[in-house]
Coordinates of C-alpha atoms in Angstrom, one line a residue:
X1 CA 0.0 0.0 0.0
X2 CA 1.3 3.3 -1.0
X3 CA 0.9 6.7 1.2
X4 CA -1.5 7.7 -1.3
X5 CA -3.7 4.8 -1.0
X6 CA -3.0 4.7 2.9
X7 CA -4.3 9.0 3.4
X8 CA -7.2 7.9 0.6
X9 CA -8.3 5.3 3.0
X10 CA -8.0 7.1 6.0
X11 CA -10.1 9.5 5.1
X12 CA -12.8 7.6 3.7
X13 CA -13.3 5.7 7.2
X14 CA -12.8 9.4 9.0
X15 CA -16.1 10.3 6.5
X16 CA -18.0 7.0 6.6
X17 CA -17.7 5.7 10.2
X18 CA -20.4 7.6 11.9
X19 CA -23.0 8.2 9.0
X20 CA -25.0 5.7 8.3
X21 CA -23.4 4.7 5.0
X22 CA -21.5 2.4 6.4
X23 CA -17.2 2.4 6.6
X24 CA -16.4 -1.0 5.8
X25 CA -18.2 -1.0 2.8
X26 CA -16.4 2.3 1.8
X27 CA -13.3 1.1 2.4
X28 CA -13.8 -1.9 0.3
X29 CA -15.6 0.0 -2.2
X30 CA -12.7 2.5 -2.8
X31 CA -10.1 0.2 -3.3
X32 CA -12.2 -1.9 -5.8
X33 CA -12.7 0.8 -7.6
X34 CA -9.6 2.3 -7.7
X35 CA -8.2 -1.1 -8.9
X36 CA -6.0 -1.5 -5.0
X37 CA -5.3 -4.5 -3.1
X38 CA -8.6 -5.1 -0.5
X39 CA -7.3 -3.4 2.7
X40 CA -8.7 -5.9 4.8
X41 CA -10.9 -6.7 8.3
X42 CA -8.0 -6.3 9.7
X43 CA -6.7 -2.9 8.4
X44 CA -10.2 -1.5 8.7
X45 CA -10.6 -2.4 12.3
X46 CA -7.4 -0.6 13.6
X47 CA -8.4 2.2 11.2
X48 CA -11.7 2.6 13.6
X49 CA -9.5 3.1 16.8
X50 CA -8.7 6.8 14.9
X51 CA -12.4 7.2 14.6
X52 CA -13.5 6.1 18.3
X53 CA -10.4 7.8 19.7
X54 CA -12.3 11.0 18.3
X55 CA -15.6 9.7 20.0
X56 CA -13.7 9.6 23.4
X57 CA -12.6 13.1 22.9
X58 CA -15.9 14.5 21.9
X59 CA -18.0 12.7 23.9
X60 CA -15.1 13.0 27.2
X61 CA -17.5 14.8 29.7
X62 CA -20.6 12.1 29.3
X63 CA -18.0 9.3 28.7
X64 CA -15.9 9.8 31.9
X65 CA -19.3 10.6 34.1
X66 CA -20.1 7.4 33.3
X67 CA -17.0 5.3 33.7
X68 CA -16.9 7.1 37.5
X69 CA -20.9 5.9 38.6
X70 CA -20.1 2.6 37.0
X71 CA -16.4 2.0 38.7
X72 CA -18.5 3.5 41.9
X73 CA -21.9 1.3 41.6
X74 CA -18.8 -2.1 40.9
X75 CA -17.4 -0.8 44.7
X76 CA -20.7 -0.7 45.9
X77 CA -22.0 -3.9 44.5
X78 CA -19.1 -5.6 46.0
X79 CA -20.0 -3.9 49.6
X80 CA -23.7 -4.6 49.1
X81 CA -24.6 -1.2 49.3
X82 CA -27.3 0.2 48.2
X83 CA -26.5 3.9 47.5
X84 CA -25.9 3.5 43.6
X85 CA -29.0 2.0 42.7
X86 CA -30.9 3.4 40.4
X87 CA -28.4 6.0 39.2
X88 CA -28.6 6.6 35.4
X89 CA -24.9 6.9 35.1
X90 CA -23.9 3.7 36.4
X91 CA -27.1 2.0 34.7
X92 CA -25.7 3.4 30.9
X93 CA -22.0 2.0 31.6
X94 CA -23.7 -1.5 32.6
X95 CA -25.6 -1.2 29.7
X96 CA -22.8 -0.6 27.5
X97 CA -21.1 -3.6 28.6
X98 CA -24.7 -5.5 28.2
X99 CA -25.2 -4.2 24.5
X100 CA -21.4 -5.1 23.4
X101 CA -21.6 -9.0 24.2
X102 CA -23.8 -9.8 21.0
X103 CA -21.2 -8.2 18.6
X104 CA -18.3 -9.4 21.0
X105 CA -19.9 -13.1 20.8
X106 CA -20.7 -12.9 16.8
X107 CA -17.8 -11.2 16.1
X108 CA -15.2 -14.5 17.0
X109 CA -17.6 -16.9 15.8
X110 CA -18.0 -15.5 12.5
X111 CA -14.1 -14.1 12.2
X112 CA -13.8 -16.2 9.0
X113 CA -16.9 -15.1 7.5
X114 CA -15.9 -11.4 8.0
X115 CA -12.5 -11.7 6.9
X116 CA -13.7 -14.0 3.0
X117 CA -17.2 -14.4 1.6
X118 CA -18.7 -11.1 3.7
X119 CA -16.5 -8.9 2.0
X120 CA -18.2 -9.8 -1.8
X121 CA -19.6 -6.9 -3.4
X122 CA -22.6 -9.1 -4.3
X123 CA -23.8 -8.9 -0.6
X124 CA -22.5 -5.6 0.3
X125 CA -24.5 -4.4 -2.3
X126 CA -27.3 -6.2 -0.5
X127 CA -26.9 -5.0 2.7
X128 CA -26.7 -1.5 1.3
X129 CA -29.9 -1.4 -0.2
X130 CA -31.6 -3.4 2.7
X131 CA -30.4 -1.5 5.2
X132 CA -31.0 1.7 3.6
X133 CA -34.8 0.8 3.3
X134 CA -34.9 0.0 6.8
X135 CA -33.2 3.3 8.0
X136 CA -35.9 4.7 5.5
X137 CA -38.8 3.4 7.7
X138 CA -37.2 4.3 10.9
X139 CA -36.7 7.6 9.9
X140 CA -40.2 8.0 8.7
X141 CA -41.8 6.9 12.0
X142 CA -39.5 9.2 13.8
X143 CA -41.0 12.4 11.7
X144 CA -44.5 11.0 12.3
X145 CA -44.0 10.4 15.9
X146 CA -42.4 14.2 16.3
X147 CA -45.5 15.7 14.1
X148 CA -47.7 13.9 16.4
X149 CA -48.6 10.8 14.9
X150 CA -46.8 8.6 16.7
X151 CA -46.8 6.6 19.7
X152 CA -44.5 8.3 21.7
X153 CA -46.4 12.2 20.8
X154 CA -46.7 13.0 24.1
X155 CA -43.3 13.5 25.6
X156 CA -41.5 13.7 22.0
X157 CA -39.9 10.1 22.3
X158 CA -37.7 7.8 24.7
X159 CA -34.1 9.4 25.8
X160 CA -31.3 7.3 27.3
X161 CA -33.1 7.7 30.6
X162 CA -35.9 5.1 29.4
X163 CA -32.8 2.8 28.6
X164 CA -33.2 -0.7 30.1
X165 CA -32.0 -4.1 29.9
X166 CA -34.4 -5.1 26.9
X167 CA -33.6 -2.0 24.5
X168 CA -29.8 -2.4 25.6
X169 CA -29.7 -5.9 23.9
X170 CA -31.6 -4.7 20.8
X171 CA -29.1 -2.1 20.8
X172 CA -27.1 -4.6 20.5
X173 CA -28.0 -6.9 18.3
X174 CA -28.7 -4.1 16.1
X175 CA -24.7 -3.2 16.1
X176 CA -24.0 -6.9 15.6
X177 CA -25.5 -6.7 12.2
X178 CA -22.6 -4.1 11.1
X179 CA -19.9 -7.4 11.3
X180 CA -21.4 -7.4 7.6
X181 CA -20.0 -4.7 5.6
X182 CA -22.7 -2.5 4.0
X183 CA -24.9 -2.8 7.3
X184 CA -23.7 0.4 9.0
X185 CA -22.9 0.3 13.0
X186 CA -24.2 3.9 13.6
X187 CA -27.1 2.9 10.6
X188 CA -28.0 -0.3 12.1
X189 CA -28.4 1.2 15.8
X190 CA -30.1 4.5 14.9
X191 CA -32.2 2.4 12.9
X192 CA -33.1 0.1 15.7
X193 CA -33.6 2.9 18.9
X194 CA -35.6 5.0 16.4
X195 CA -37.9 2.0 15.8
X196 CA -37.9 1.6 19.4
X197 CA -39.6 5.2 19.6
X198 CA -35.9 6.6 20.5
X199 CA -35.3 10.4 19.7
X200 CA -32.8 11.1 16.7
X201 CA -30.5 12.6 18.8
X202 CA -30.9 9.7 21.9
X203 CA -30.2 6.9 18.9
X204 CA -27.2 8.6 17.9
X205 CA -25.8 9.5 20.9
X206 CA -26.3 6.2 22.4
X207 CA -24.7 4.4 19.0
X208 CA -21.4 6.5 19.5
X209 CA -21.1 5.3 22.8
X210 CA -22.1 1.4 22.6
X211 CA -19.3 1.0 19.5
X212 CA -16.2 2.3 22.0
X213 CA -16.0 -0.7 23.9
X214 CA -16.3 -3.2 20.5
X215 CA -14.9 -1.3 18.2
X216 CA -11.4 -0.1 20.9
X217 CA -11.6 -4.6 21.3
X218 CA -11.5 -5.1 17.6
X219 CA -8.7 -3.0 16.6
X220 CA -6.5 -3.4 19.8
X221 CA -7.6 -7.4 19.0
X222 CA -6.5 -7.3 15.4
X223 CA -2.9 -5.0 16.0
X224 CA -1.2 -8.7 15.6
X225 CA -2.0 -8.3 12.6
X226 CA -0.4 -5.0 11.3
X227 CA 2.0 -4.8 8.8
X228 CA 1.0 -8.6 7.2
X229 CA 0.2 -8.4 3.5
X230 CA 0.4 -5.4 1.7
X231 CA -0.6 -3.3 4.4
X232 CA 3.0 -1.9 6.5
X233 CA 3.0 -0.8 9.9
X234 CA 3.7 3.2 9.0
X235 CA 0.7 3.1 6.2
X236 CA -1.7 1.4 8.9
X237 CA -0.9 4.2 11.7
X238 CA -1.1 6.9 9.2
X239 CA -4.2 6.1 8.0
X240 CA -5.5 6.2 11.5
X241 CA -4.3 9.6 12.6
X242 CA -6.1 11.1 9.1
X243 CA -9.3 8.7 10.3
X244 CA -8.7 10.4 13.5
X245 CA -8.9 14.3 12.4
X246 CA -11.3 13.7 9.8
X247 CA -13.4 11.7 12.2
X248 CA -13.8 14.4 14.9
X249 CA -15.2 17.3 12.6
X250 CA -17.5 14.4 11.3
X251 CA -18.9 14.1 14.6
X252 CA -19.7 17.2 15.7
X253 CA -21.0 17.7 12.0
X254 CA -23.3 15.1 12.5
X255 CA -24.3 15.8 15.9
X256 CA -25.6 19.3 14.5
X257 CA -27.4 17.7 11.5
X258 CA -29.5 15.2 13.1
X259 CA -31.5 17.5 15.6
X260 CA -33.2 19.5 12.0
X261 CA -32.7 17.0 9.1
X262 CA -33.8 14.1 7.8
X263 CA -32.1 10.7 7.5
X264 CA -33.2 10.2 3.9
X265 CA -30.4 11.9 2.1
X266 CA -28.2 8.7 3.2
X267 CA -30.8 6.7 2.4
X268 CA -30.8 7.8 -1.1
X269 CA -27.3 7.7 -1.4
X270 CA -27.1 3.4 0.3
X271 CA -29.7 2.5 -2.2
X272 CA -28.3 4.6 -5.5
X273 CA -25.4 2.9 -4.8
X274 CA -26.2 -0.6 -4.6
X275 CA -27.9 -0.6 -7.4
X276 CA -24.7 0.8 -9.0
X277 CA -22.5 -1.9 -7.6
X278 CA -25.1 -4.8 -8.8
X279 CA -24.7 -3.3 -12.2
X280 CA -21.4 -3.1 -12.6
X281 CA -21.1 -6.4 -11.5
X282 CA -23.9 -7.9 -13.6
X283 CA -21.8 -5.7 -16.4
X284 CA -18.7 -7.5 -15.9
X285 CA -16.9 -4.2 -15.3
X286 CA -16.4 -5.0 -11.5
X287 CA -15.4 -8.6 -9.5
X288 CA -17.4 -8.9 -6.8
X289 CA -13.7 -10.3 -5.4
X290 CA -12.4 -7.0 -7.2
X291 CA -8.5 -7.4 -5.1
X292 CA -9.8 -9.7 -2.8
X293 CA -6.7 -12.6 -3.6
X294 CA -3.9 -9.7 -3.7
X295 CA -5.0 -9.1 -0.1

């Protein structure tokens, strides 16, 4: 991998990781078309430590409230003391831990899968379209629920503080789905709290949070692996500080959009594309393993 192809990729997962357009799929996507070498699961997950490292930053004041109650309600679970029940705080860090064990769990059992047939253009394309439709719904019921249509009209939809044990598995679940690229972690998770009557803002802020723990695991988890292939050590670290930068303005960009717009510009943009990757693979002007056996 050149430094070209190694700043190229580093700021496509700074853009892509916390829209719901999913990274993975960008990454692959880029270096198919620009005729590179696949990057890899593993390159891609230690590209995401750049990306969460600017979620720990940004997020730092409701981040470290949080590890405190929860280190605190540990101390006073172990004294049998009753004082940190019921605090929010401590509740969200449990909850965190709760919601990372289905992708944790998935995540080995399917380390093969992710790493060979998941990564065909065929079934990102798939996931991109699928997903995008779902986000679609989600997003509609959201409006209609904040125009007063919807179920949760009269106090303007759930926040974190109506966060419990069942929404933090769906959570969850929802974020396991990303281990496919072209499902989206922050797509699949906004998706899933705003169909759960979630506000926009709630779903996305909760999303950020619930990916530090998996995604930190991943890409500390496949560091081993660094500088095999293709892909050197310097390239690898370098594309993470640009994932990094990029990633932080992202985040507060997003943040900011969310609260007025719609989702349905990205939902455009997962299904236009797709389509586009279906055709030029039906065309033969695309693999669907496009650099796949160089990697």
């Amino acid at each position: 991998m050149s430094w070209f192809e190694s700043f190229i990729l580093g700021l496509v997962q700074g853009l892509t990781e916390f829209l719901p357009i999913s990274s993975s799929a960008h990454l692959r996507l880029t270096a198919a078309f620009a005729g590179w070498h696949d990057p890899g699961a593993a390159f891609t997950a230690i590209t995401q430590i750049g990306t969460e490292a600017a979620v720990l930053i940004y997020f730092r004041k409701d981040i470290a409230t949080i590890v405190g109650a929860w280190c605190r309600s540990v101390v006073a679970l172990v004294r049998r003391d009753d004082s940190m029940r019921g605090n929010h705080d401590a509740q969200l860090g449990w909850l965190v831990i709760i919601g990372s064990i289905p992708i944790g769990v998935l995540g080995l059992t399917l380390k093969d899968q992710i790493e060979g047939p998941f990564r065909d253009l065929r079934l990102i394309a798939t996931t991109l379209i699928v997903m995008g439709l779902v986000l679609g719904l989600a997003d509609r019921l959201a409006a209609r629920a904040e125009t007063g249509g919807g179920r949760h009209r009269a106090n303007g939809g759930k926040t974190l503080r109506d966060l419990g044990v069942r929404d933090g598995l769906i959570y969850g679940c929802c974020q396991a789905l990303a281990l496919i690229p072209g499902v989206s972690r922050s797509g699949a998770t906004i998706s899933g709290g705003l169909l759960m009557g979630y506000t926009r803002e709630a779903a996305a802020r909760y999303s950020f949070l619930l990916a530090v723990p998996a995604v930190l695991a991943s890409g500390f988890f496949e560091l081993r692996h660094a500088g095999e292939g293709h892909v050197a050590w310097g390239q690898t670290v370098f594309a993470t500080l640009v994932a990094f930068a990029v990633g932080y303005a992202v985040i507060a960009w997003f943040m900011r959009f969310i609260t007025t717009r719609s989702f349905m510009p990205f939902v455009y943009y997962r299904v236009a594309l797709g389509i586009l990757i279906f055709i030029l693979v039906a065309a033969g002007v695309l693999s669907p393993h496009a650099g796949e056996s160089a990697a």
